[in-house]
mmCIF file of C-alpha atoms in Angstrom:
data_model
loop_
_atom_site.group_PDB
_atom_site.id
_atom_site.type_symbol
_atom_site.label_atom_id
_atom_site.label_comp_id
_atom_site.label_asym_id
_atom_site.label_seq_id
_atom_site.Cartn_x
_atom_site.Cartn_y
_atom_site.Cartn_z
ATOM 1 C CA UNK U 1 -10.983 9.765 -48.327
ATOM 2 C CA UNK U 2 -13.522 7.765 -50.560
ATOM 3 C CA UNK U 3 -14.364 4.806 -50.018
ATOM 4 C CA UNK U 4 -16.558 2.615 -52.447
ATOM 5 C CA UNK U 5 -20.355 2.788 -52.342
ATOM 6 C CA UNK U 6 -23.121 0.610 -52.837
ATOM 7 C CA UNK U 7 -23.749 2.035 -56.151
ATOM 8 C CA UNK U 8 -20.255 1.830 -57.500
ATOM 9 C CA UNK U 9 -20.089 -1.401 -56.484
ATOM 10 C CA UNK U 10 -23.141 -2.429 -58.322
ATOM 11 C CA UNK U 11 -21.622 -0.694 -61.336
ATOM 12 C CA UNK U 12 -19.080 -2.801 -61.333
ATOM 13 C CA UNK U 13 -20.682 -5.904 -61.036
ATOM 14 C CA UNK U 14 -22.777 -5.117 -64.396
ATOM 15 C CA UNK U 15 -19.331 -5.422 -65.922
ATOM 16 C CA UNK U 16 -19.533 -3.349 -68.542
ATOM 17 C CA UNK U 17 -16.602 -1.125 -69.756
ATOM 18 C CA UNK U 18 -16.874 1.732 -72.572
ATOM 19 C CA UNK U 19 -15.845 1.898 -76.007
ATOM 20 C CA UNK U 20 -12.799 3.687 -77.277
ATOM 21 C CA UNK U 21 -15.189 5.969 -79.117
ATOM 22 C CA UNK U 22 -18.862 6.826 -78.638
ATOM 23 C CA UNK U 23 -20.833 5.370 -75.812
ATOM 24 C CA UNK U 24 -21.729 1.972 -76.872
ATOM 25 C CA UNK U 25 -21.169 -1.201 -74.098
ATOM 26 C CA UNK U 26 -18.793 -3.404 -74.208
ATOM 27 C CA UNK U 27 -18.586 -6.734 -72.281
ATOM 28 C CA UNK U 28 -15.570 -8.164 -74.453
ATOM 29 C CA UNK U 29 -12.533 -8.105 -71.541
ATOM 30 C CA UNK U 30 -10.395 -10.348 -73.454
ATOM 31 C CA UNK U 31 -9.481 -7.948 -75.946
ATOM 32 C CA UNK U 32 -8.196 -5.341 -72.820
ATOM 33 C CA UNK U 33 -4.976 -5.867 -72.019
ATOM 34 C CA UNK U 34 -4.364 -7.017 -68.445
ATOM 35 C CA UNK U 35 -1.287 -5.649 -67.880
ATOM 36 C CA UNK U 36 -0.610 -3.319 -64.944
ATOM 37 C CA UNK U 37 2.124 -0.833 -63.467
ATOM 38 C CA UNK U 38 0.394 -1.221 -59.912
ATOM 39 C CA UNK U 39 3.340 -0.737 -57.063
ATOM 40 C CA UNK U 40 3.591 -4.052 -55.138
ATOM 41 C CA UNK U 41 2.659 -2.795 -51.938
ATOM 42 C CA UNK U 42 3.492 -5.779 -50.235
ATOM 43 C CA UNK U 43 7.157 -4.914 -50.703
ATOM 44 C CA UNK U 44 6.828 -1.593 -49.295
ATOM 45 C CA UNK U 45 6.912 0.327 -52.563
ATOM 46 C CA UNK U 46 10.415 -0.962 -53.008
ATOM 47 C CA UNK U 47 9.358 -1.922 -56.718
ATOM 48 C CA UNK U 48 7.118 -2.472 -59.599
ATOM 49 C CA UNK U 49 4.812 -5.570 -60.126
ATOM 50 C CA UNK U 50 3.931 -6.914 -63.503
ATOM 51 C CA UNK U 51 5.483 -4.555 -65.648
ATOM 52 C CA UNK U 52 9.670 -3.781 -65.273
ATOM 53 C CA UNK U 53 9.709 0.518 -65.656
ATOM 54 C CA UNK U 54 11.539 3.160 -64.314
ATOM 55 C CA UNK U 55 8.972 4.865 -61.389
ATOM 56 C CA UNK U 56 8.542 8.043 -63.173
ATOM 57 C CA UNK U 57 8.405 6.394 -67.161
ATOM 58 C CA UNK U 58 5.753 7.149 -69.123
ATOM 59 C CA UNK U 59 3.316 4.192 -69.726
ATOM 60 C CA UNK U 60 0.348 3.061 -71.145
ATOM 61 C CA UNK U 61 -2.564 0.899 -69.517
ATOM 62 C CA UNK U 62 -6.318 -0.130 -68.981
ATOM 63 C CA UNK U 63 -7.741 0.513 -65.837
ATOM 64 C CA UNK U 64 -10.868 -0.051 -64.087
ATOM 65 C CA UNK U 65 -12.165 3.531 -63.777
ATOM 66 C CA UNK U 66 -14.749 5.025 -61.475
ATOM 67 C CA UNK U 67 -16.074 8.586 -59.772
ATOM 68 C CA UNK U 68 -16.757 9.415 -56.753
ATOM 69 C CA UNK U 69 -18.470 12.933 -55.416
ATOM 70 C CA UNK U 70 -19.101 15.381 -53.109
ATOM 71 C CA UNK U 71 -21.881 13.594 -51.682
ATOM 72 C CA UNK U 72 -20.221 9.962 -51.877
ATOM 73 C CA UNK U 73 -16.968 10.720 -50.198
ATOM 74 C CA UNK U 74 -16.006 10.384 -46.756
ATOM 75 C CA UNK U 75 -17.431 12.536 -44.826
ATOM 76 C CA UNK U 76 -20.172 12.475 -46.782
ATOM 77 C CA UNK U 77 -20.993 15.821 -48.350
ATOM 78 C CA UNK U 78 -17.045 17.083 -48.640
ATOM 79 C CA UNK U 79 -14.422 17.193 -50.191
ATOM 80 C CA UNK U 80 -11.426 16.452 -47.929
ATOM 81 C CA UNK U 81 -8.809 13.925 -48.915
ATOM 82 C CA UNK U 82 -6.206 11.862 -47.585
ATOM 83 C CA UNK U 83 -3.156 12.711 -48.904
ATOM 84 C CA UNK U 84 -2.757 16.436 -50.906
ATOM 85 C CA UNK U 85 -0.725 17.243 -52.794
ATOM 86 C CA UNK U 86 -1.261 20.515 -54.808
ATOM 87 C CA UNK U 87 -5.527 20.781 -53.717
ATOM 88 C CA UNK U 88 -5.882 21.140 -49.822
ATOM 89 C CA UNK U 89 -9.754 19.488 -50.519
ATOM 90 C CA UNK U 90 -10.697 17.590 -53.704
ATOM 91 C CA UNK U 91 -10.827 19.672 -56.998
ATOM 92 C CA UNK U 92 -8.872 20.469 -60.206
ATOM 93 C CA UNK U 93 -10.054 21.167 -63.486
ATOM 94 C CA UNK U 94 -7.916 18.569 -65.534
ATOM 95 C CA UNK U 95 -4.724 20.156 -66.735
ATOM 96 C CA UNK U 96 -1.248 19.118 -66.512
ATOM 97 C CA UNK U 97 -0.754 22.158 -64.210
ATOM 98 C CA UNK U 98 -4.223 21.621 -62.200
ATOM 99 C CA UNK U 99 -5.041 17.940 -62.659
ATOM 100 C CA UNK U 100 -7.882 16.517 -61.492
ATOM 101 C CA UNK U 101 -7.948 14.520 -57.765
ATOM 102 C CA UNK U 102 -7.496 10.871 -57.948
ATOM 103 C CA UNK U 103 -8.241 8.139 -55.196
ATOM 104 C CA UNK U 104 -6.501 4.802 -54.933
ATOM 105 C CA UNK U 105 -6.564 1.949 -53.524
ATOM 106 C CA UNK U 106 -4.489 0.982 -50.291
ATOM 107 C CA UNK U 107 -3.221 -1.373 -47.580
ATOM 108 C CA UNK U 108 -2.986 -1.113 -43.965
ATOM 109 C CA UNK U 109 0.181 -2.629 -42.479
ATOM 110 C CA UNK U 110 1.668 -1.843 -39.446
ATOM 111 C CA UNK U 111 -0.649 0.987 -38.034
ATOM 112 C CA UNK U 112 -0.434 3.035 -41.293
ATOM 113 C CA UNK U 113 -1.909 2.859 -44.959
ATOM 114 C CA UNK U 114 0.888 2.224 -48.157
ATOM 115 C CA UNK U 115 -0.932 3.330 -51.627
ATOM 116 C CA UNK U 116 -0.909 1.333 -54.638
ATOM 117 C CA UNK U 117 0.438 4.572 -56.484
ATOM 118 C CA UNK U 118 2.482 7.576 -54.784
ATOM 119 C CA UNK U 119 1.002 10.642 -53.635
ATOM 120 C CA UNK U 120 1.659 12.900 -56.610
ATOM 121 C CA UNK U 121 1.828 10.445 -59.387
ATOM 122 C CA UNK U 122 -0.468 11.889 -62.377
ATOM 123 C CA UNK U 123 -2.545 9.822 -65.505
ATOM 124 C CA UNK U 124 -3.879 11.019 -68.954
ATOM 125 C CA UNK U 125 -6.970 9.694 -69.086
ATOM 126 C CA UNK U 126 -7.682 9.793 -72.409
ATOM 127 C CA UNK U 127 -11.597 9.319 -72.499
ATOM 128 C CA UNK U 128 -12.152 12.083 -70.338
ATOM 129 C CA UNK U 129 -9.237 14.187 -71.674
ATOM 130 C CA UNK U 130 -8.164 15.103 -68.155
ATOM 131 C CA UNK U 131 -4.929 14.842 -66.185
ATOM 132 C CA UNK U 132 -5.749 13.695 -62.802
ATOM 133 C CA UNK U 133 -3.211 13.174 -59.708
ATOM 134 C CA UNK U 134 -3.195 10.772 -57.063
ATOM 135 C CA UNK U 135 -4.602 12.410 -53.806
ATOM 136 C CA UNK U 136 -6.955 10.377 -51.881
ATOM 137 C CA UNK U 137 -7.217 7.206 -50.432
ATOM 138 C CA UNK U 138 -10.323 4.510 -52.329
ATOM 139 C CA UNK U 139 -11.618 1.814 -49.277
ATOM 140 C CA UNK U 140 -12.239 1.829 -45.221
ATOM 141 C CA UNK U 141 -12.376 -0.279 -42.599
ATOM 142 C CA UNK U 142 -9.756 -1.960 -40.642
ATOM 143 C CA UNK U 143 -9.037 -4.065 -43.472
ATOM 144 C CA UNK U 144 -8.687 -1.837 -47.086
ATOM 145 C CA UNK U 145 -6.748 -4.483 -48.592
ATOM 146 C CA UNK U 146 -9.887 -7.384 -49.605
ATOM 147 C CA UNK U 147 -11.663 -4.254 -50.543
ATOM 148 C CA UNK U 148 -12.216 -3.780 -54.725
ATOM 149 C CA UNK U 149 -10.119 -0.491 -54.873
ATOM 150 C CA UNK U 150 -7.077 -2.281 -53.791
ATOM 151 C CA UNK U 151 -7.732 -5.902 -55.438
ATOM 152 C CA UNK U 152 -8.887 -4.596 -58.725
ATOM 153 C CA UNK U 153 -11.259 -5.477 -61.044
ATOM 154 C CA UNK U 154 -10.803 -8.240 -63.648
ATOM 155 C CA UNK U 155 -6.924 -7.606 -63.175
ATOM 156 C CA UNK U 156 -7.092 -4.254 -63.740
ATOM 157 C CA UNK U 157 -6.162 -1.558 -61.342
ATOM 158 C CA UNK U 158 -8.668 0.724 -59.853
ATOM 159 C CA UNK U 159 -8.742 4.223 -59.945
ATOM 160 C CA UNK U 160 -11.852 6.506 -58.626
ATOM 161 C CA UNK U 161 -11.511 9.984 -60.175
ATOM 162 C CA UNK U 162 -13.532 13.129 -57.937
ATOM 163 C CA UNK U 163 -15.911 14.494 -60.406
ATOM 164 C CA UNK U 164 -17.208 17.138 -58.045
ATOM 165 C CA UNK U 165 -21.070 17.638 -57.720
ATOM 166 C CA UNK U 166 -21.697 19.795 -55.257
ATOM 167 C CA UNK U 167 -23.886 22.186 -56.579
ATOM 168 C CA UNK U 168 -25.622 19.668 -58.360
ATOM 169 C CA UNK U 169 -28.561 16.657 -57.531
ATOM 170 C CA UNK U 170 -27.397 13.566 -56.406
ATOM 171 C CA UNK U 171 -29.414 11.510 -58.776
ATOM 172 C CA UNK U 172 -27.813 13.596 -61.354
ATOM 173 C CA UNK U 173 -24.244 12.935 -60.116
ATOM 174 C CA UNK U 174 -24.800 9.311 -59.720
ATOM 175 C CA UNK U 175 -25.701 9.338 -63.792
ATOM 176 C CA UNK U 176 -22.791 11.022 -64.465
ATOM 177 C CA UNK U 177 -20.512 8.539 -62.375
ATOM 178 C CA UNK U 178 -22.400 5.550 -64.266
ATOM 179 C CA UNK U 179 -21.640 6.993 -67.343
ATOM 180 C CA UNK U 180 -17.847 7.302 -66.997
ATOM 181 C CA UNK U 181 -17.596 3.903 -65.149
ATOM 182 C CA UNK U 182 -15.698 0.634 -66.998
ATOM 183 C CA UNK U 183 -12.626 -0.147 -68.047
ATOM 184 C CA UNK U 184 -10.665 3.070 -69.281
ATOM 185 C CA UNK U 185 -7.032 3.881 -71.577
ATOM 186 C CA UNK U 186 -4.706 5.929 -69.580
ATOM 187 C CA UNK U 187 -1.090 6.772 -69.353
ATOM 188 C CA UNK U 188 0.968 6.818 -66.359
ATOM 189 C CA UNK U 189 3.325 9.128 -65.514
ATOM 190 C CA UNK U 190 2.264 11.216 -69.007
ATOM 191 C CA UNK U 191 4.172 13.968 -70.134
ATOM 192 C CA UNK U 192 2.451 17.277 -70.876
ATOM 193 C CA UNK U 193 0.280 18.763 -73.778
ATOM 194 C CA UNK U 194 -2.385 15.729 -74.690
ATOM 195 C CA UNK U 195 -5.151 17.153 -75.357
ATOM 196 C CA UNK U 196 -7.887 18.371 -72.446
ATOM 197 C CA UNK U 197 -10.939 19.741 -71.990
ATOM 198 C CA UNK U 198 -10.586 21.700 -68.726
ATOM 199 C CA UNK U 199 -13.929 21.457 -66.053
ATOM 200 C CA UNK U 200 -15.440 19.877 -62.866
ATOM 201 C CA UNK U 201 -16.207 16.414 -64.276
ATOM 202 C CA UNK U 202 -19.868 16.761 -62.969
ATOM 203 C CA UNK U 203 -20.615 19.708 -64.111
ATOM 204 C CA UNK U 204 -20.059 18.946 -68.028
ATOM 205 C CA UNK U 205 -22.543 15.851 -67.650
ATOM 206 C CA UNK U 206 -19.303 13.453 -67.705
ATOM 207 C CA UNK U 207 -18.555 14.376 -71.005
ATOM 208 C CA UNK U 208 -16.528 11.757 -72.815
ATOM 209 C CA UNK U 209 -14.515 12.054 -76.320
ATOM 210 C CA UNK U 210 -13.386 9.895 -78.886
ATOM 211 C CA UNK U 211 -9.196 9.571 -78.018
ATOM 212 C CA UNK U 212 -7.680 11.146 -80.827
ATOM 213 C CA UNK U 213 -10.295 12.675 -82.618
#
C-alpha cells in the first residue's frame, strides 16, 4: 500500500499542474475541468457521484496525478500492494494487456477499507501514454478518509501511479515523481489501442509526450 509522503505532499502544495504538451507550468486551474467519475464511497459503491455513467463506460477526465516508488511505498523499499489484480507486487509496463499499478484513495468504515475506484478498473493516461490499473490502496492511519488521496486535490480525484525505481537512486526517483506530478488528462474505463510507450516509469526518466502527437 502507498501512502502519501512528505515530498508528494509538498508537491502538491506548489500547485502546479503540466501542460498538455511540453513541460512548461501551469498554475491556471480554472481552465481544468472539475468534473469527476469518483465512486461515492459513502454509499457503498452503490453508484456514481458527479457524473451519471454506466460503471464500465468509457470517460474522459482531469485528475490530480502523482508517483510513488519502490522506496516510498509501504513497507518502504517494496513493492507489495493492497489489492492485485493481474501483478502479485507492483509492476507493469503500461499496456492494455500489462498496465501499469495504480493506487487510490480509500475509506475505512466498518473494520474494512471501500476504494474510490474498483480493484481492476484501468485509465489511459495520456501524458504518460500508459494504461495503468487500480491495485493499491493511496493513505494510512486509522483515518484514510481526511487524508489528500481520498479528498482530492482542487476537486480533482487523486491517483498515485508506481513508477518503479528500484534499481535506481532515490534522489533520482524523487525527480522523476516531481516531474510527472499535477493535474493530468485521462480516460476511464478506456478501450484498447491508444497509443503507449511500454517501460518502468522510472526507468525512462518519467518520460512525458505531447497527447496526440
Amino acid at each position: 500500500m502507498t501512502s502519501v509522503s512528505l515530498k508528494a505532499v509538498a508537491a502538491a502544495a506548489l500547485t502546479i499542474s503540466l501542460s498538455a504538451c511540453g513541460d512548461n507550468v501551469r498554475t491556471d486551474y480554472h481552465e481544468f475541468s472539475s468534473v469527476s467519475t469518483r465512486l461515492n464511497v459513502d454509499n457503498d459503491l452503490s453508484g456514481l457521484t458527479r457524473v451519471a455513467i454506466a460503471p464500465d463506460q468509457e470517460q474522459s477526465m482531469n485528475v490530480f496525478l502523482t508517483g510513488y516508488s519502490w522506496w516510498d511505498n509501504t513497507p518502504r523499499g517494496s513493492a507489495q500492494i493492497a489489492r492485485p489484480v493481474i501483478h502479485r507486487t507492483a509492476g507493469g509496463v503500461g499496456t492494455y494487456e500489462d498496465p501499469i499499478t495504480l493506487a487510490v484513495g480509500h475509506k475505512k468504515t466498518g473494520g474494512r477499507s471501500v476504494m474510490d475506484y474498483r480493484p481492476g478498473t484501468r485509465f489511459y493516461i495520456e501524458k504518460l501514454q500508459k494504461y495503468a490499473i487500480v491495485e493499491d490502496m493511496c493513505g494510512d492511519g486509522p483515518r484514510p478518509q481526511d487524508g489528500p488521496c481520498h479528498t482530492g486535490h482542487r476537486g480533482h480525484d487523486w491517483i498515485d501511479i508506481y513508477v518503479g525505481g528500484r534499481r535506481m537512486d532515490e534522489a533520482s526517483v524523487d525527480a522523476c515523481m516531481r516531474h510527472i506530478t499535477g493535474i493530468q488528462s485521462v480516460v476511464l474505463n478506456p478501450r484498447p489501442g491508444y497509443p503507449v510507450t511500454p517501460g518502468e516509469i522510472a526507468t525512462t526518466g518519467c518520460r512525458t509526450f505531447c497527447y496526440g502527437a
